[in-house]
Amino acid sequence: MTHHRHSQQSAPLIEIRDVHKSFGPVTVLRGVSLSVRDGGVVCIIGPSGSGKSTILRCINGLMSIDRGTIRVGPFAVETLKSDKALVPLRHQVAMVFQQYNLFPHRTVLQNLTMAPVQVLGENPAAVRERALALLAKVRLTGKQDAYPGELSGGQQQRVAIARALAMQPKVILFDEVTAALDPEMVSEVLNVIRDLAREGMTCVLVTHEMRFAQEVADEVFFTDRGVIVEHGPPGTLFQNPTDPRLKAFLEKVL
Amino acid sequence: MTLDFSWLFDPLYQTWLLRGVGTTILLSLLGMVLMFVIGIAGAALLHLKVRFLQSPVTIFVELFRNTPPLVQLFFLYFMLSEIGLTLTDPVTGGRIPLFTGFTCVVLSLGLYNGAIAVEIIRSGLLAVPAQTVEGARSLGYSRLQTFRHVELPIGLRMSIPPMTSNIVSLIKTSSQAVLVAVADIMYGATQIMLETFRNLEVMLLIWIIYLVIASIAVLVVRRIAAAFRIPGYGS
Ligand SMILES: Nc1ncnc2c1ncn2[C@@H]1O[C@H](COP(=O)(O)OP(=O)(O)O)[C@@H](O)[C@H]1O
Ligand SMILES: [Mg+2]
């Protein structure tokens, strides 16, 4: 069940080829390849420590890679070294984190407007208008003058999603965005992501919410110890897993 | 033992005391400005790991933080008067020394408490969560922009409690001004004691005056802290 047009013939929006990454003696990624088409929704699942967050951080250049290539739209990410060179990439690739990573000293509205104004140099009045519309979209109208510390976890995470959207990105990377939330707040965040996916936003989600992955993803990638062990449409991957590691993982989490 | 405060009603002594209080406050305020400039600049250079400047900053901090401020003041005073830089007074046309006792006290306060401020602000910066910084980086903020818009505003707020003691320390240390013949409150007190011999009473008054100045400073900092408090953040 998917709501996306399938344009398999056009070049993918994100293409990762044979990416390797080590932290000192610890090898975290050992040849990861995956691609995401424009408008696609991809989920990455796998045990803790298998390199899921690292893959996301490499896609937007928060981490450099040792070997391989990462292409996002027109950008060859591994060639972008300076902060300045990374700005256009980060304009297109936004990220939402497990711990929200909001700016605690700024109001909700300022959290949304800061980067478009300070980084992208956009007109403050126009950004403000867009930000208010985004707050309405994530159902937080009226909270614009609150500080992040005054909101619940679910509300903060919706602010973080709105902050990502305020950059008008082509892709949003979600890193276990519901993992720190109390159970009753998970669905309010997942609803927002579901809406985005339906509207055609390209999403890469690292998640432990298997039912949600099954519902929204076009393709699911299973990582274990720095490699992608198996990938495919959610139906196949969840119902007919072939790799024993994936079988064991699914038995544990489902 | 009876305390005699009748000298307090002498208008001359009142003038000395008031001028002295004014000078002490001015020394302290200028010292604080310099302290903040040095503290923020030094902490920024260390935090941003600016090549070739990290070691000089570390040496500066250790040198000024770990030696008596009085020695630093005398050293500055003798060294700078030795160099003997002078200015031409625009009014009289005479030559006046560039580094007066007053200038030396301000410099000395700024350097001593500034060295401590470097460490205080640096700890504040280190207390900013890595996730907050990563959030900024993911939005395209450069290292410097992240520092300016995210780390510094949060880090400075975190450094307010230890900075309050540093400010009080600066005010107290300003009493050294008397030793390089600057007419601060201690100077006024010394003059009054020489004329009245009411040493105990004069010192009691000076003690109270410092207590009042320091308490006002603490109250002002508390006001500032309250105005910049981050709602719902920390404790
Ligand atoms: N900045 C880092 N420095 C050193 N090791 C790291 C760093 N980031 C991640 N790692 C290590 O890389 C491995 C994979 O981490 P991560 O990508 O966060 O896994 P996952 O998100 O799948 O749980 C872990 O063993 C982790 O300890
Ligand atoms: Mg992770």
PDB file of C-alpha atoms and ligand atoms in Angstrom, chain A residues 23 26 28 46-55 57 63 175-176 206 223, ligand 1:
ATOM      1  CA  PHE A  23      35.916   5.848  13.929  1.00  0.00           C
ATOM      2  CA  VAL A  26      35.973   0.858  15.005  1.00  0.00           C
ATOM      3  CA  VAL A  28      30.963   1.276  11.485  1.00  0.00           C
ATOM      4  CA  GLY A  46      18.295  -2.841  12.292  1.00  0.00           C
ATOM      5  CA  PRO A  47      19.776  -3.522  15.698  1.00  0.00           C
ATOM      6  CA  SER A  48      21.227  -0.754  17.803  1.00  0.00           C
ATOM      7  CA  GLY A  49      24.800   0.113  16.851  1.00  0.00           C
ATOM      8  CA  SER A  50      24.457  -1.269  13.326  1.00  0.00           C
ATOM      9  CA  GLY A  51      25.226   2.113  11.755  1.00  0.00           C
ATOM     10  CA  LYS A  52      21.772   3.506  10.964  1.00  0.00           C
ATOM     11  CA  SER A  53      22.372   6.970  12.418  1.00  0.00           C
ATOM     12  CA  THR A  54      25.789   7.071  10.805  1.00  0.00           C
ATOM     13  CA  ILE A  55      24.227   6.481   7.370  1.00  0.00           C
ATOM     14  CA  ARG A  57      24.664  11.698   9.141  1.00  0.00           C
ATOM     15  CA  MET A  63      30.048  13.052   9.012  1.00  0.00           C
ATOM     16  CA  ASP A 175      16.534   9.412  13.091  1.00  0.00           C
ATOM     17  CA  GLU A 176      14.383   7.386  15.502  1.00  0.00           C
ATOM     18  CA  VAL A 206      15.401   5.163  10.801  1.00  0.00           C
ATOM     19  CA  THR A 223      21.281  -3.092   8.468  1.00  0.00           C
TER      20      THR A 223
HETATM   21  N1  LIG C   1      31.168  10.061  16.643  1.00  0.00           N
HETATM   22  C1  LIG C   1      31.452   8.770  16.904  1.00  0.00           C
HETATM   23  N2  LIG C   1      32.659   8.427  17.395  1.00  0.00           N
HETATM   24  C2  LIG C   1      32.949   7.134  17.656  1.00  0.00           C
HETATM   25  N3  LIG C   1      32.106   6.120  17.474  1.00  0.00           N
HETATM   26  C3  LIG C   1      30.892   6.399  16.994  1.00  0.00           C
HETATM   27  C4  LIG C   1      30.503   7.725  16.677  1.00  0.00           C
HETATM   28  N4  LIG C   1      29.234   7.701  16.214  1.00  0.00           N
HETATM   29  C5  LIG C   1      28.851   6.414  16.233  1.00  0.00           C
HETATM   30  N5  LIG C   1      29.844   5.617  16.693  1.00  0.00           N
HETATM   31  C6  LIG C   1      29.791   4.165  16.819  1.00  0.00           C
HETATM   32  O1  LIG C   1      29.363   3.638  15.595  1.00  0.00           O
HETATM   33  C7  LIG C   1      28.504   2.537  15.790  1.00  0.00           C
HETATM   34  C8  LIG C   1      27.218   2.757  15.021  1.00  0.00           C
HETATM   35  O2  LIG C   1      26.555   3.851  15.571  1.00  0.00           O
HETATM   36  P1  LIG C   1      25.165   4.386  15.027  1.00  0.00           P
HETATM   37  O3  LIG C   1      25.293   4.733  13.595  1.00  0.00           O
HETATM   38  O4  LIG C   1      24.734   5.446  15.951  1.00  0.00           O
HETATM   39  O5  LIG C   1      24.252   3.099  15.186  1.00  0.00           O
HETATM   40  P2  LIG C   1      22.671   2.995  15.240  1.00  0.00           P
HETATM   41  O6  LIG C   1      22.093   4.326  14.889  1.00  0.00           O
HETATM   42  O7  LIG C   1      22.331   1.927  14.253  1.00  0.00           O
HETATM   43  O8  LIG C   1      22.331   2.574  16.629  1.00  0.00           O
HETATM   44  C9  LIG C   1      28.300   2.398  17.275  1.00  0.00           C
HETATM   45  O9  LIG C   1      29.138   1.357  17.728  1.00  0.00           O
HETATM   46  C10 LIG C   1      28.758   3.708  17.825  1.00  0.00           C
HETATM   47  O10 LIG C   1      29.344   3.524  19.095  1.00  0.00           O
END
